Structure formats: C-alpha cells, structure tokens
Short mmCIF file of C-alpha atoms in Angstrom, two decimals:
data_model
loop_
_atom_site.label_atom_id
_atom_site.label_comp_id
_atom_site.label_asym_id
_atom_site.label_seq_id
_atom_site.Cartn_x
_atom_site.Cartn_y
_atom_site.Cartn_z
CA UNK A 7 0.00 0.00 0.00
CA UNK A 8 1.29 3.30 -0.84
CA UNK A 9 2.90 4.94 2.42
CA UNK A 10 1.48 8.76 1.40
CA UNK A 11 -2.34 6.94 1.59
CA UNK A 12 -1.68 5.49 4.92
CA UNK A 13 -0.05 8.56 6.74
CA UNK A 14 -3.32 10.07 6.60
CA UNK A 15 -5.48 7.76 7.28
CA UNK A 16 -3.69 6.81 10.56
CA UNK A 17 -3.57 10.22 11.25
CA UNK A 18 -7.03 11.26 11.01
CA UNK A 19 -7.62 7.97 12.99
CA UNK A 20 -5.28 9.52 15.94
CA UNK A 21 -7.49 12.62 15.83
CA UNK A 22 -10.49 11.16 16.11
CA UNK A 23 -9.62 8.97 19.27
CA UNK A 24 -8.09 11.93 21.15
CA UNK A 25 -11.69 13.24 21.03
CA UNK A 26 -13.74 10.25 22.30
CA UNK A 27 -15.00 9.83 25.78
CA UNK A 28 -14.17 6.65 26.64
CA UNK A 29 -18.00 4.64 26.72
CA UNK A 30 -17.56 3.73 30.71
CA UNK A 31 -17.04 7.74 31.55
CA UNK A 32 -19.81 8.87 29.45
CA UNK A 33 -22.24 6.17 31.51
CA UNK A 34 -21.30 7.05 34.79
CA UNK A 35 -24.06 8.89 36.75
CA UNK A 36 -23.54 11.81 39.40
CA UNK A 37 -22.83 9.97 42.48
CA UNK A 38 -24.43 12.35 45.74
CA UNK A 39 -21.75 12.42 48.52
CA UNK A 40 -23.67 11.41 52.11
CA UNK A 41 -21.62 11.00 54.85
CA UNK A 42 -24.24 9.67 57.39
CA UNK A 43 -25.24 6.85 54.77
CA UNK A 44 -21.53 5.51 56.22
CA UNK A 45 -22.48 5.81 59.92
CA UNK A 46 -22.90 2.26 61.97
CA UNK A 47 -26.58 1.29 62.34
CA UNK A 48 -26.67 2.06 66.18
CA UNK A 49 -25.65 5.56 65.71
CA UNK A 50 -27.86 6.17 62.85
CA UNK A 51 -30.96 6.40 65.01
CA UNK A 52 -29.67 9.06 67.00
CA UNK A 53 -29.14 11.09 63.83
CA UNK A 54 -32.82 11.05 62.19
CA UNK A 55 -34.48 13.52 64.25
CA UNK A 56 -35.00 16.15 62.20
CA UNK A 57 -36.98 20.04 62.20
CA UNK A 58 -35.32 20.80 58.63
CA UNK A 59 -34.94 23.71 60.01
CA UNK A 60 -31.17 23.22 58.73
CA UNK A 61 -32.60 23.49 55.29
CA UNK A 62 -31.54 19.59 54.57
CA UNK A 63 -33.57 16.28 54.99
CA UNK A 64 -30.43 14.47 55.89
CA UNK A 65 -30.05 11.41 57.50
CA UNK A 66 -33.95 11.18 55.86
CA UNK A 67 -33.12 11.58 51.74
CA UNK A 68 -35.16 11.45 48.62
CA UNK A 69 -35.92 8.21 46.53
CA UNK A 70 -38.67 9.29 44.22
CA UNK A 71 -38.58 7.64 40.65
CA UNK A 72 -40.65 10.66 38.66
CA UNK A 73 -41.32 14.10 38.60
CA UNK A 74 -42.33 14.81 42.42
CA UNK A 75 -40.10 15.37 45.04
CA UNK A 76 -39.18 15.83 48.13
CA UNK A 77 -38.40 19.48 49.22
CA UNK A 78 -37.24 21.17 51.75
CA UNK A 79 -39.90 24.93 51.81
CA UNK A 80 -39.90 28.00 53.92
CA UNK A 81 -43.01 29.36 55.08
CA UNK A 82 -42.08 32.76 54.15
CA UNK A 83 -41.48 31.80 50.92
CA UNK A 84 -43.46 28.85 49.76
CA UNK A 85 -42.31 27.23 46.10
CA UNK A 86 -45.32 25.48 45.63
CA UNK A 87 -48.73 27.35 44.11
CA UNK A 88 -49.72 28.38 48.07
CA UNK A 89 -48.36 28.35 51.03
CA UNK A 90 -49.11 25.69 53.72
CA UNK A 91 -50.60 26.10 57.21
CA UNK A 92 -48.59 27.43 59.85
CA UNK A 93 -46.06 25.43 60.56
CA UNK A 94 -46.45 23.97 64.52
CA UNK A 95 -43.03 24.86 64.83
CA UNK A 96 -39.93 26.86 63.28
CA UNK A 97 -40.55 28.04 59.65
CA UNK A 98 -38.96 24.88 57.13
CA UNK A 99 -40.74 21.29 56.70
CA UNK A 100 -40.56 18.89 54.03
CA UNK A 101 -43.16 19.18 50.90
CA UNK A 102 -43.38 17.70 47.84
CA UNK A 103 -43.02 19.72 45.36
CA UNK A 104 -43.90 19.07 41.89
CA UNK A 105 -42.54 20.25 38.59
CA UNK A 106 -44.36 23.73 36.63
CA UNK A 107 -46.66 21.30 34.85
CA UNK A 108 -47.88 20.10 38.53
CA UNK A 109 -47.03 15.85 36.85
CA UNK A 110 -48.18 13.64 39.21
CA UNK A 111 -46.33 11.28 40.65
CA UNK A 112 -44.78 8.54 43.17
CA UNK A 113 -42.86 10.39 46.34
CA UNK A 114 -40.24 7.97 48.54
CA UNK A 115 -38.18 9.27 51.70
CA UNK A 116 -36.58 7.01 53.69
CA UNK A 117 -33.79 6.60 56.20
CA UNK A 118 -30.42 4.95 56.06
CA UNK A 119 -30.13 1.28 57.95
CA UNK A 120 -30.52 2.05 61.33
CA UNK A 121 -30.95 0.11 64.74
CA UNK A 122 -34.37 0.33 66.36
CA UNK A 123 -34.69 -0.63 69.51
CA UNK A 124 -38.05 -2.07 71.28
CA UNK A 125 -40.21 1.14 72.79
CA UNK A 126 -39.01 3.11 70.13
CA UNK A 127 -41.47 5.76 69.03
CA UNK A 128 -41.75 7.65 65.82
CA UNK A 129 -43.44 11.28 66.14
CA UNK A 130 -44.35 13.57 63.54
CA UNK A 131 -46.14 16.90 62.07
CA UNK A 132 -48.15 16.72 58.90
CA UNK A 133 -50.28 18.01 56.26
CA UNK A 134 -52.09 16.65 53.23
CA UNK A 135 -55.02 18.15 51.13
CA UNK A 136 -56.32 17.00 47.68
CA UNK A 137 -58.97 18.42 45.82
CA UNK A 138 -60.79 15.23 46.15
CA UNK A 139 -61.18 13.37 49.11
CA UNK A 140 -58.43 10.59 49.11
CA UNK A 141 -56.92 11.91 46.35
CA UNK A 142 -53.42 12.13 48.10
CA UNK A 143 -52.09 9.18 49.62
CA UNK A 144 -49.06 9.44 52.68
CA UNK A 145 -48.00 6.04 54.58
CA UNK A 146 -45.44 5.40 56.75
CA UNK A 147 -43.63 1.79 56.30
CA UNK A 148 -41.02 -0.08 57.96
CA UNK A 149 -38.61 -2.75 56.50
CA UNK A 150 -37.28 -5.05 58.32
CA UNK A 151 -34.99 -7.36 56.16
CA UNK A 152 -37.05 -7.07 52.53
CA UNK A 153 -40.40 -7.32 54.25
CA UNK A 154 -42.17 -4.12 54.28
CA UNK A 155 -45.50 -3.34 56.97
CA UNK A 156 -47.65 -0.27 57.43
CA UNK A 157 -47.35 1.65 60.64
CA UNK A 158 -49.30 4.31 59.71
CA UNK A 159 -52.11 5.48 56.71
CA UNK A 160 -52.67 9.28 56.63
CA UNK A 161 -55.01 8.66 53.49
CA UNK A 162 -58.59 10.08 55.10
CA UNK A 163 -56.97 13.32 56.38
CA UNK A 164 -56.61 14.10 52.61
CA UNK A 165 -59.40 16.08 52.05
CA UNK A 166 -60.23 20.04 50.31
CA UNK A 167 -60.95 21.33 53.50
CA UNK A 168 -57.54 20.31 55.65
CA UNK A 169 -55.69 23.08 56.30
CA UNK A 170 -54.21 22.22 59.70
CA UNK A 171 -51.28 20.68 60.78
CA UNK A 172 -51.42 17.38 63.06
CA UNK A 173 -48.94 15.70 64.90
CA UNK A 174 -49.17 11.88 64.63
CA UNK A 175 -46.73 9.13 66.51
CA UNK A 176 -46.52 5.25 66.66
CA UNK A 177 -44.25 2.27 67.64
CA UNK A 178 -41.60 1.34 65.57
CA UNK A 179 -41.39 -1.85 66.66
CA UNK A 180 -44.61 -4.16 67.59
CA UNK A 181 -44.21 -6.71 70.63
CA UNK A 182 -42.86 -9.62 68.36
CA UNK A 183 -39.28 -7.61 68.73
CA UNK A 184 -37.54 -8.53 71.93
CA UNK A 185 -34.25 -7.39 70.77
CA UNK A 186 -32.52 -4.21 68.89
CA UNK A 187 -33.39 -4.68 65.08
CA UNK A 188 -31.81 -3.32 62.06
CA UNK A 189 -34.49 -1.51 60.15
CA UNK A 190 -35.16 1.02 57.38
CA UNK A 191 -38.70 3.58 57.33
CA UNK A 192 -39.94 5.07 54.63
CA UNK A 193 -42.73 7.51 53.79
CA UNK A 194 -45.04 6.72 50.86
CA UNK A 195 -46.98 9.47 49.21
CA UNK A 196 -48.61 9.90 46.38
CA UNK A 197 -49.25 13.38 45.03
CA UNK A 198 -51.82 14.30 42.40
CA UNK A 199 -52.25 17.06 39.54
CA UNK A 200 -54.32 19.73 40.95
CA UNK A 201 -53.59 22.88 42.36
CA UNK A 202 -55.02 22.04 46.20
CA UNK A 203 -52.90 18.62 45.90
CA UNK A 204 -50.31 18.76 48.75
CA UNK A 205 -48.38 17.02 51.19
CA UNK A 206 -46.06 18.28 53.72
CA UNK A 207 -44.41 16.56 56.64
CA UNK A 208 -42.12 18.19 59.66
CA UNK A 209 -40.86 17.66 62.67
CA UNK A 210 -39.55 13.79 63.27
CA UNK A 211 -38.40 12.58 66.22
CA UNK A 212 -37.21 9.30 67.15
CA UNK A 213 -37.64 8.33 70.91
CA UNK A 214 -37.70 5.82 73.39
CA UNK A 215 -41.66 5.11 75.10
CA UNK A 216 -39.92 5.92 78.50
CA UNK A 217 -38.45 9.26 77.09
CA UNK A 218 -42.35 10.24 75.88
CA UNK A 219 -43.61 9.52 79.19
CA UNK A 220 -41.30 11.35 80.79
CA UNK A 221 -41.71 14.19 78.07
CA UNK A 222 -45.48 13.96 78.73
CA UNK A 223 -44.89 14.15 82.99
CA UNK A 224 -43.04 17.00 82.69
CA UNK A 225 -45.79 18.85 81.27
CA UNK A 226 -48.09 21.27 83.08
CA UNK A 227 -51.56 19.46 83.67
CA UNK A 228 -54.32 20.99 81.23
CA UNK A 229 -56.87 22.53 83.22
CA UNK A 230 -60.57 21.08 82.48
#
C-alpha cells in the first residue's frame, strides 16, 4: 500500500480517538456524597431527628422515581402554588413539590439502615389536602430485612378542607421484637395534579416510650 495513503489515514484515525469519551465515563451517573449513609446502624438512630430547620432532609433523603419530590420549603417563601398552614413549629418542613406542569407522581423518603430498639417511638407533624377526598395518599412503612408493613395510613386526612397541621406518633417496633433490630422507614406518598394537591411533613423525632412519658410528665396538667 502506498505509504502517502496510509499517513493520513492513521492520522485522522489519531485525531479522532483523542476526542472520544471513553464509553464507561460517558455512563457514569452523578454519584451524591452522604456521609451519614456511612455511619454504623446504632448511631444512625440518633441522627434522624429532624426540624429541617437546617434546610436539609439528611439522614432522611429522597428516593422518588418521577417528577415529584421531596423538598425542603420556607413558610415565608413557599415554592409550591400556596403556602401551607402554619407550621407547629420553626418556619422549614418537608413538601413535595412538583414540577411547573404540577405531573403527578410517586414520592419515597426514607432513612439509612438504622438500629431500632423495642419502645421506640416515631413522632411527627403533617399536612395533606387534595382536591378530592383521598386523592393524596401518605403512609409510613417499615422494613425489616425485605419485608415491608404499614405503621401508619394518613389517606382520610386528605381532604379540600384540611388546612391544619397534626402531629401523629406510633411504635416502631410491635411486641414480636424482643431485641434491637436493624431496620429502614420510609414515607409513601402519592401526590396528584391539581392545584389544592399537597403534602407536607415536619418535625420527626425518634424516641424511646420511656423518654415520651417522661416528656409527657413533665408537662403542666391541662386545666378542664
């Protein structure tokens, strides 16, 4: 073959490679940096109370699949299409928030791996309208292992006319645990496509039964 045909063939071969992305770089997805997914299990319940009051949902982060997320609002200045009740506390809670064309769509938060131990009790503000009654959906589900059970259903306080905050709290663990048990929970919620559709959730806190009671005793008595 004559040498002045290969020359540049090779070389516009050379040119062409210094250019590519190798195929394994151009695959590689964003990876998020979170240090407290690399905490031990024991000390990862002490981390998950949260009042986002930080502005972060961390050790509690977002899973959703589509278009509706998780997202951390201000009161003052709500990014959804109105603002929420008064918050019970603080001014930041959690609210999914969905894109300008209001999609509908699938919301997941859940924690890291963490230990539970028996008596421990999950507390929590929230808020959830729809347009229709049942229209928004908001459970609360722990997974032990890869089996997943309802703690709580927040379904029938989805209604047009909900504009209050409640604070809600349950078990963690039923009676069947005896001992301290690796576990995951996650909130479920499904938000629709209207403008009153909304969900909104604040103030967690993780707790022993004996630290409630004691919480509870050190209250003032409510006068009748």
């Amino acid at each position: 073959m004559n040498k002045n045909i290969l020359i540049p063939f090779f070389f516009v071969i050379a040119v062409c490679s210094a250019g590519r992305v190798p195929l394994s770089k151009q695959n590689v997805r964003k990876q998020v940096f979170r240090p407290f997914m690399l905490v031990d299990p024991l000390t990862a319940r002490s981390m998950l109370n949260n009042d986002f009051e930080s502005g972060t949902e961390d050790p509690w982060y977002d899973s959703s699949p589509n278009t509706v997320h998780w997202v951390v609002e201000d009161f003052s200045a709500p990014a959804a299409n109105y603002a929420p009740p008064t918050p019970l506390n603080g001014t930041k809670y959690l609210r999914a928030t969905r894109n300008e064309q209001l999609n509908p769509g699938l919301l997941i938060l859940r924690t890291v791996v963490f230990t539970a131990l028996p008596g421990d009790v999950i507390s929590f503000d929230f808020w959830i309208r729809s347009k229709y009654t049942g229209g928004n959906t908001l459970d609360l589900v722990l997974s032990v292992g890869n089996v997943e059970s309802t703690l709580l259903t927040l379904t029938s306080y989805s209604t047009s006319v909900n504009f209050e905050w409640r604070r809600t709290s349950t078990p963690i663990l039923d009676d069947s645990f005896i001992q301290p048990t690796d576990v995951t929970l996650i909130f479920y919620a499904y938000c629709g496509d209207n403008v009153d559709d909304a969900i909104a959730i604040d103030d967690i806190v993780v707790e022993s039964v004996a630290d409630v009671k004691s919480s509870s005793e050190d209250k003032p008595a409510v006068e009748q």
